[in-house]
Amino acid sequence: MDLGITGRWALVCAASKGLGRGCAAALVREGVNVVLNARSGDVLEATAKELRALNPAVEVRIVVGDITRPEVREAALAACPQIDILVNNAGGPPPGDFRDWKREDWMAAVDANMLTPIELIKACVDSMAERGFGRVVNITSGAVKAPIDILGLSNGARSGLTGFVAGLARQPLLAGNNVTINNLLPGAFDTDRLRKTLSASSKASGQDQAEIADARLQNIPARRFGSAEEFGEVCAFLCSKQAGYLTGQNLLLDGGAYPGVF
Ligand code: NAP
């Protein structure tokens, strides 16, 4: 299927690795020019090189820096001639016990996983509406639908973003002008983050990492972890011309792990 977005411009945040990279790669394959962001310049440059090789017809630009910082957001926005597609992403907050978290921990989580995407949405959506096309995809987490107790910072901050987006996406100024805003909720995906979490659990419990991974797979009907590539392809569909009537939704990608009907 031709997704009808060739020649568009996308800003993909936190995109040198993992799910953000998967989204950027899928958009590049569809002929979308991209601005990629991440903090480590070397890794980001290497990713940009690989994506340019995927589709030499598109432009791939990079902006190095922490997307939670206002000056990095400004640079990322300025690097795009216009933003037709915005993919919001940043690292997830650390796990822990809420009794140990201080105000600074909460502020960091809210900043990265709620306020940063809201600032970027604010900078983009009105001009998207004027041009009659816009797609915003926020990478959140399956934990928004089925909270995980040790990920309280993530559950809280991402739920704030989810509630905000539910209202914003339904503004006629946006929905009526072909600007959609949706959240993609990853379950367990085979990325560096997942591998680090498995390794930390293995160190903490003394149990073999492969055994921990296997136990986790028993709760996933698909019996595998997702890949960043397939996550990216769903993201590209949400950004497509065809997905213009799909807005304000929370789409869970978890291999069937969430047991509810809705
Ligand atoms: P990952 O493989 O660790 O990749 C994270 C990417 O984000 C890297 O490119 C990293 O590059 C960049 N990054 C992190 N913090 C950043 C910041 N403040 N500013 C700019 N770039 C930043 O992680 P992932 O698995 O793709 O996860 C992406 C998001 O999905 C996270 O919020 C995670 O919590 C969430 N999630 C993932 C899973 C899963 O199973 N993988 C499940 C649920 C939710 P630098 O370090 O160089 O900046």
CSV table of C-alpha atoms and ligand atoms in Angstrom, one decimal:
chain,number,residue,atom,x,y,z
A,1,MET,CA,0.0,0.0,0.0
A,2,ASP,CA,1.3,3.5,-0.9
A,3,LEU,CA,0.9,5.4,2.3
A,4,GLY,CA,0.7,8.7,0.4
A,5,ILE,CA,3.3,10.6,2.5
A,6,THR,CA,6.3,10.7,0.1
A,7,GLY,CA,8.0,14.0,0.3
A,8,ARG,CA,6.6,14.9,3.8
A,9,TRP,CA,8.8,16.0,6.6
A,10,ALA,CA,8.9,14.3,10.0
A,11,LEU,CA,10.6,15.0,13.3
A,12,VAL,CA,11.3,11.8,15.1
A,13,CYS,CA,12.5,12.3,18.7
A,14,ALA,CA,14.8,9.8,20.5
A,15,ALA,CA,15.4,8.0,17.3
A,16,SER,CA,19.0,6.7,17.2
A,17,LYS,CA,18.0,3.3,18.6
A,18,GLY,CA,15.0,1.1,19.4
A,19,LEU,CA,11.4,2.1,18.7
A,20,GLY,CA,12.2,5.7,17.6
A,21,ARG,CA,14.7,4.4,15.1
A,22,GLY,CA,12.1,1.8,13.9
A,23,CYS,CA,9.6,4.6,13.3
A,24,ALA,CA,12.2,6.7,11.5
A,25,ALA,CA,13.3,3.8,9.3
A,26,ALA,CA,9.7,3.0,8.3
A,27,LEU,CA,9.0,6.6,7.4
A,28,VAL,CA,12.2,6.9,5.4
A,29,ARG,CA,11.2,3.8,3.4
A,30,GLU,CA,7.9,5.6,2.6
A,31,GLY,CA,9.9,8.5,1.2
A,32,VAL,CA,9.5,10.8,4.2
A,33,ASN,CA,12.4,13.3,4.9
A,34,VAL,CA,13.3,13.0,8.6
A,35,VAL,CA,15.0,15.0,11.3
A,36,LEU,CA,16.3,12.5,13.9
A,37,ASN,CA,17.2,13.4,17.5
A,38,ALA,CA,19.1,11.6,20.3
A,39,ARG,CA,21.8,12.6,22.9
A,40,SER,CA,24.7,10.6,21.7
A,41,GLY,CA,26.0,12.1,18.5
A,42,ASP,CA,28.1,9.1,17.3
A,43,VAL,CA,25.2,6.7,17.5
A,44,LEU,CA,22.8,9.2,15.9
A,45,GLU,CA,25.2,9.9,13.0
A,46,ALA,CA,25.6,6.1,12.4
A,47,THR,CA,21.8,5.7,12.4
A,48,ALA,CA,21.4,8.6,10.0
A,49,LYS,CA,23.9,7.0,7.6
A,50,GLU,CA,22.1,3.7,7.7
A,51,LEU,CA,18.7,5.4,7.0
A,52,ARG,CA,20.2,7.4,4.1
A,53,ALA,CA,21.2,4.1,2.6
A,54,LEU,CA,17.7,2.7,3.0
A,55,ASN,CA,16.3,5.4,0.7
A,56,PRO,CA,18.8,7.8,-1.0
A,57,ALA,CA,15.9,9.9,-2.3
A,58,VAL,CA,15.1,11.3,1.1
A,59,GLU,CA,16.9,13.9,3.3
A,60,VAL,CA,18.0,12.7,6.8
A,61,ARG,CA,19.1,15.4,9.2
A,62,ILE,CA,20.2,15.1,12.8
A,63,VAL,CA,19.9,17.2,15.9
A,64,VAL,CA,22.0,16.0,18.8
A,65,GLY,CA,20.8,16.7,22.3
A,66,ASP,CA,18.4,16.0,25.1
A,67,ILE,CA,14.9,16.5,23.8
A,68,THR,CA,13.7,17.5,27.2
A,69,ARG,CA,15.8,20.7,26.9
A,70,PRO,CA,14.1,23.7,25.3
A,71,GLU,CA,17.1,24.7,23.2
A,72,VAL,CA,17.3,21.2,21.7
A,73,ARG,CA,13.6,21.2,20.9
A,74,GLU,CA,14.0,24.6,19.2
A,75,ALA,CA,16.9,23.2,17.1
A,76,ALA,CA,15.0,20.1,16.2
A,77,LEU,CA,12.0,22.2,15.1
A,78,ALA,CA,14.2,24.6,13.1
A,79,ALA,CA,15.9,21.7,11.3
A,80,CYS,CA,12.6,20.7,9.6
A,81,PRO,CA,11.4,23.1,6.8
A,82,GLN,CA,7.9,22.2,8.0
A,83,ILE,CA,6.7,19.5,10.3
A,84,ASP,CA,4.0,17.2,8.7
A,85,ILE,CA,4.7,14.3,11.1
A,86,LEU,CA,5.8,14.4,14.7
A,87,VAL,CA,6.9,11.3,16.5
A,88,ASN,CA,7.3,12.0,20.2
A,89,ASN,CA,9.6,9.7,22.2
A,90,ALA,CA,12.1,9.9,25.0
A,91,GLY,CA,13.7,7.5,27.4
A,92,GLY,CA,11.4,6.0,30.0
A,93,PRO,CA,11.8,6.8,33.7
A,94,PRO,CA,13.6,4.3,36.0
A,95,PRO,CA,11.7,1.7,38.0
A,96,GLY,CA,11.5,1.9,41.7
A,97,ASP,CA,9.4,2.3,44.8
A,98,PHE,CA,7.3,5.5,45.1
A,99,ARG,CA,8.4,5.8,48.7
A,100,ASP,CA,11.9,6.6,47.5
A,101,TRP,CA,10.9,9.1,44.8
A,102,LYS,CA,11.4,12.8,45.5
A,103,ARG,CA,9.8,15.8,43.8
A,104,GLU,CA,12.8,16.0,41.4
A,105,ASP,CA,12.2,12.4,40.2
A,106,TRP,CA,8.6,13.1,39.5
A,107,MET,CA,9.5,16.4,37.7
A,108,ALA,CA,12.0,14.6,35.5
A,109,ALA,CA,9.5,11.9,34.5
A,110,VAL,CA,6.7,14.5,33.9
A,111,ASP,CA,9.1,16.6,31.9
A,112,ALA,CA,10.3,13.8,29.6
A,113,ASN,CA,7.1,11.8,29.2
A,114,MET,CA,4.4,14.5,29.4
A,115,LEU,CA,5.5,18.1,29.1
A,116,THR,CA,8.2,17.6,26.3
A,117,PRO,CA,5.7,16.0,23.9
A,118,ILE,CA,3.1,18.6,24.8
A,119,GLU,CA,5.6,21.4,24.0
A,120,LEU,CA,6.4,19.9,20.6
A,121,ILE,CA,2.7,19.3,19.8
A,122,LYS,CA,2.0,22.9,20.7
A,123,ALA,CA,4.8,24.1,18.3
A,124,CYS,CA,3.4,22.0,15.4
A,125,VAL,CA,-0.3,21.4,15.3
A,126,ASP,CA,-1.7,24.8,14.4
A,127,SER,CA,0.5,25.1,11.3
A,128,MET,CA,-0.4,21.5,10.4
A,129,ALA,CA,-4.1,22.5,10.6
A,130,GLU,CA,-3.5,25.5,8.4
A,131,ARG,CA,-1.8,23.2,5.8
A,132,GLY,CA,-4.6,20.6,6.1
A,133,PHE,CA,-2.3,17.7,7.0
A,134,GLY,CA,-0.7,16.6,10.2
A,135,ARG,CA,0.1,13.4,12.1
A,136,VAL,CA,1.3,13.2,15.6
A,137,VAL,CA,2.3,9.8,17.2
A,138,ASN,CA,3.3,9.6,20.8
A,139,ILE,CA,5.2,6.6,21.9
A,140,THR,CA,3.9,5.9,25.4
A,141,SER,CA,3.6,2.4,27.0
A,142,GLY,CA,1.4,-0.5,27.6
A,143,ALA,CA,1.7,0.5,31.2
A,144,VAL,CA,-0.8,3.3,30.6
A,145,LYS,CA,-3.5,0.6,30.1
A,146,ALA,CA,-2.2,-2.0,32.5
A,147,PRO,CA,0.1,-0.2,35.0
A,148,ILE,CA,3.1,-2.0,36.4
A,149,ASP,CA,3.7,-1.1,40.0
A,150,ILE,CA,7.5,-0.6,39.9
A,151,LEU,CA,7.0,1.8,36.9
A,152,GLY,CA,5.0,4.3,38.9
A,153,LEU,CA,6.8,7.3,37.4
A,154,SER,CA,6.0,6.1,33.9
A,155,ASN,CA,2.4,5.1,34.7
A,156,GLY,CA,1.8,8.6,36.2
A,157,ALA,CA,3.6,10.8,33.7
A,158,ARG,CA,2.4,8.9,30.6
A,159,SER,CA,-1.2,8.8,31.9
A,160,GLY,CA,-1.1,12.6,32.1
A,161,LEU,CA,0.0,12.9,28.4
A,162,THR,CA,-2.7,10.4,27.5
A,163,GLY,CA,-5.5,12.4,29.2
A,164,PHE,CA,-4.3,15.6,27.6
A,165,VAL,CA,-4.1,14.1,24.1
A,166,ALA,CA,-7.6,12.6,24.4
A,167,GLY,CA,-9.0,16.1,24.7
A,168,LEU,CA,-6.7,17.8,22.3
A,169,ALA,CA,-7.1,15.3,19.4
A,170,ARG,CA,-10.9,16.0,19.5
A,171,GLN,CA,-10.6,19.7,18.9
A,172,PRO,CA,-12.5,20.4,15.6
A,173,LEU,CA,-9.7,22.8,14.6
A,174,LEU,CA,-7.3,19.8,14.5
A,175,ALA,CA,-9.5,16.8,13.7
A,176,GLY,CA,-11.5,18.9,11.2
A,177,ASN,CA,-8.3,19.9,9.4
A,178,ASN,CA,-6.8,16.4,8.9
A,179,VAL,CA,-4.5,16.6,11.9
A,180,THR,CA,-4.5,13.4,13.9
A,181,ILE,CA,-2.9,12.7,17.3
A,182,ASN,CA,-2.6,9.1,18.5
A,183,ASN,CA,-0.6,7.2,21.1
A,184,LEU,CA,1.2,3.9,20.3
A,185,LEU,CA,1.6,1.7,23.4
A,186,PRO,CA,4.4,-0.8,23.2
A,187,GLY,CA,4.3,-4.0,25.2
A,188,ALA,CA,7.6,-5.9,25.3
A,189,PHE,CA,9.9,-5.0,22.4
A,190,ASP,CA,13.3,-6.4,21.7
A,191,THR,CA,15.4,-3.2,22.2
A,192,ASP,CA,18.3,-2.1,24.3
A,193,ARG,CA,15.9,-0.9,27.0
A,194,LEU,CA,14.3,-4.3,27.3
A,195,ARG,CA,17.7,-6.1,27.3
A,196,LYS,CA,19.0,-3.7,30.1
A,197,THR,CA,15.8,-4.4,32.1
A,198,LEU,CA,16.3,-8.2,31.7
A,199,SER,CA,19.9,-7.9,32.7
A,200,ALA,CA,19.1,-5.8,35.8
A,201,SER,CA,16.5,-8.4,36.9
A,202,SER,CA,19.0,-11.2,36.4
A,203,LYS,CA,21.7,-9.4,38.4
A,204,ALA,CA,19.2,-8.5,41.2
A,205,SER,CA,17.7,-12.1,41.4
A,206,GLY,CA,20.7,-14.2,40.4
A,207,GLN,CA,18.4,-15.9,37.9
A,208,ASP,CA,19.7,-16.6,34.4
A,209,GLN,CA,18.7,-13.8,32.0
A,210,ALA,CA,17.4,-16.3,29.4
A,211,GLU,CA,15.1,-17.9,32.0
A,212,ILE,CA,13.7,-14.5,33.0
A,213,ALA,CA,13.1,-13.7,29.3
A,214,ASP,CA,11.4,-17.0,28.8
A,215,ALA,CA,9.1,-16.5,31.9
A,216,ARG,CA,8.2,-13.1,30.4
A,217,LEU,CA,7.3,-14.7,27.0
A,218,GLN,CA,4.9,-17.1,28.8
A,219,ASN,CA,2.7,-14.0,29.4
A,220,ILE,CA,2.7,-13.0,25.8
A,221,PRO,CA,0.4,-15.0,23.6
A,222,ALA,CA,2.6,-14.3,20.5
A,223,ARG,CA,5.4,-16.0,22.4
A,224,ARG,CA,8.0,-13.5,21.2
A,225,PHE,CA,9.1,-9.9,21.8
A,226,GLY,CA,8.1,-7.3,19.3
A,227,SER,CA,10.6,-5.9,16.8
A,228,ALA,CA,11.3,-2.2,16.4
A,229,GLU,CA,10.7,-2.7,12.6
A,230,GLU,CA,7.1,-3.8,13.1
A,231,PHE,CA,6.5,-1.1,15.6
A,232,GLY,CA,7.8,1.4,13.0
A,233,GLU,CA,5.6,0.1,10.3
A,234,VAL,CA,2.4,0.6,12.5
A,235,CYS,CA,3.7,4.1,13.2
A,236,ALA,CA,4.1,4.8,9.5
A,237,PHE,CA,0.5,3.6,8.9
A,238,LEU,CA,-0.8,6.0,11.6
A,239,CYS,CA,1.1,8.7,9.7
A,240,SER,CA,-0.4,7.7,6.4
A,241,LYS,CA,-2.9,9.6,4.2
A,242,GLN,CA,-5.3,6.6,4.8
A,243,ALA,CA,-5.3,7.1,8.6
A,244,GLY,CA,-6.9,10.5,8.5
A,245,TYR,CA,-10.1,9.4,10.3
A,246,LEU,CA,-8.1,7.7,13.1
A,247,THR,CA,-7.5,10.1,15.9
A,248,GLY,CA,-7.4,10.3,19.7
A,249,GLN,CA,-6.7,6.6,20.0
A,250,ASN,CA,-4.4,4.4,22.2
A,251,LEU,CA,-3.1,1.6,20.1
A,252,LEU,CA,-1.6,-1.3,22.1
A,253,LEU,CA,1.1,-3.4,20.3
A,254,ASP,CA,1.8,-6.2,22.7
A,255,GLY,CA,1.4,-9.6,21.0
A,256,GLY,CA,-1.9,-10.1,22.8
A,257,ALA,CA,-0.5,-9.7,26.4
A,258,TYR,CA,-3.3,-7.3,27.6
A,259,PRO,CA,-6.2,-9.6,28.4
A,260,GLY,CA,-9.1,-7.2,28.1
A,261,VAL,CA,-11.7,-6.8,25.3
A,262,PHE,CA,-11.3,-3.0,25.1
B,1,NAP,P1,16.0,2.3,23.7
B,1,NAP,O1,16.2,1.1,22.8
B,1,NAP,O2,16.8,2.5,24.9
B,1,NAP,O3,16.2,3.6,22.8
B,1,NAP,C1,16.0,4.9,23.3
B,1,NAP,C2,16.3,6.0,22.3
B,1,NAP,O4,16.0,7.2,22.8
B,1,NAP,C3,17.8,6.1,22.0
B,1,NAP,O5,18.0,6.5,20.7
B,1,NAP,C4,18.3,7.2,23.0
B,1,NAP,O6,19.5,7.7,22.5
B,1,NAP,C5,17.1,8.1,22.9
B,1,NAP,N1,16.9,9.0,24.0
B,1,NAP,C6,16.6,8.6,25.3
B,1,NAP,N2,16.4,9.7,26.1
B,1,NAP,C7,16.5,10.8,25.3
B,1,NAP,C8,16.4,12.1,25.5
B,1,NAP,N3,16.1,12.6,26.7
B,1,NAP,N4,16.5,13.0,24.4
B,1,NAP,C9,16.8,12.5,23.2
B,1,NAP,N5,16.9,11.2,22.9
B,1,NAP,C10,16.8,10.3,24.0
B,1,NAP,O7,14.5,2.4,24.2
B,1,NAP,P2,13.1,1.9,23.5
B,1,NAP,O8,12.9,0.5,23.9
B,1,NAP,O9,13.1,2.2,22.0
B,1,NAP,O10,12.0,2.8,24.2
B,1,NAP,C11,11.5,3.9,23.7
B,1,NAP,C12,10.4,4.4,24.6
B,1,NAP,O11,9.4,3.4,24.7
B,1,NAP,C13,10.8,4.6,26.1
B,1,NAP,O12,10.2,5.7,26.6
B,1,NAP,C14,10.4,3.3,26.8
B,1,NAP,O13,10.2,3.5,28.1
B,1,NAP,C15,9.1,3.0,26.0
B,1,NAP,N6,8.8,1.6,26.1
B,1,NAP,C16,9.6,0.7,25.6
B,1,NAP,C17,9.2,-0.7,25.8
B,1,NAP,C18,10.0,-1.8,25.2
B,1,NAP,O14,9.7,-3.0,25.4
B,1,NAP,N7,11.1,-1.5,24.5
B,1,NAP,C19,8.0,-1.0,26.4
B,1,NAP,C20,7.2,0.0,26.9
B,1,NAP,C21,7.6,1.3,26.8
B,1,NAP,P3,20.5,8.5,23.5
B,1,NAP,O15,20.6,7.6,24.7
B,1,NAP,O16,21.8,8.7,22.7
B,1,NAP,O17,19.8,9.8,23.8
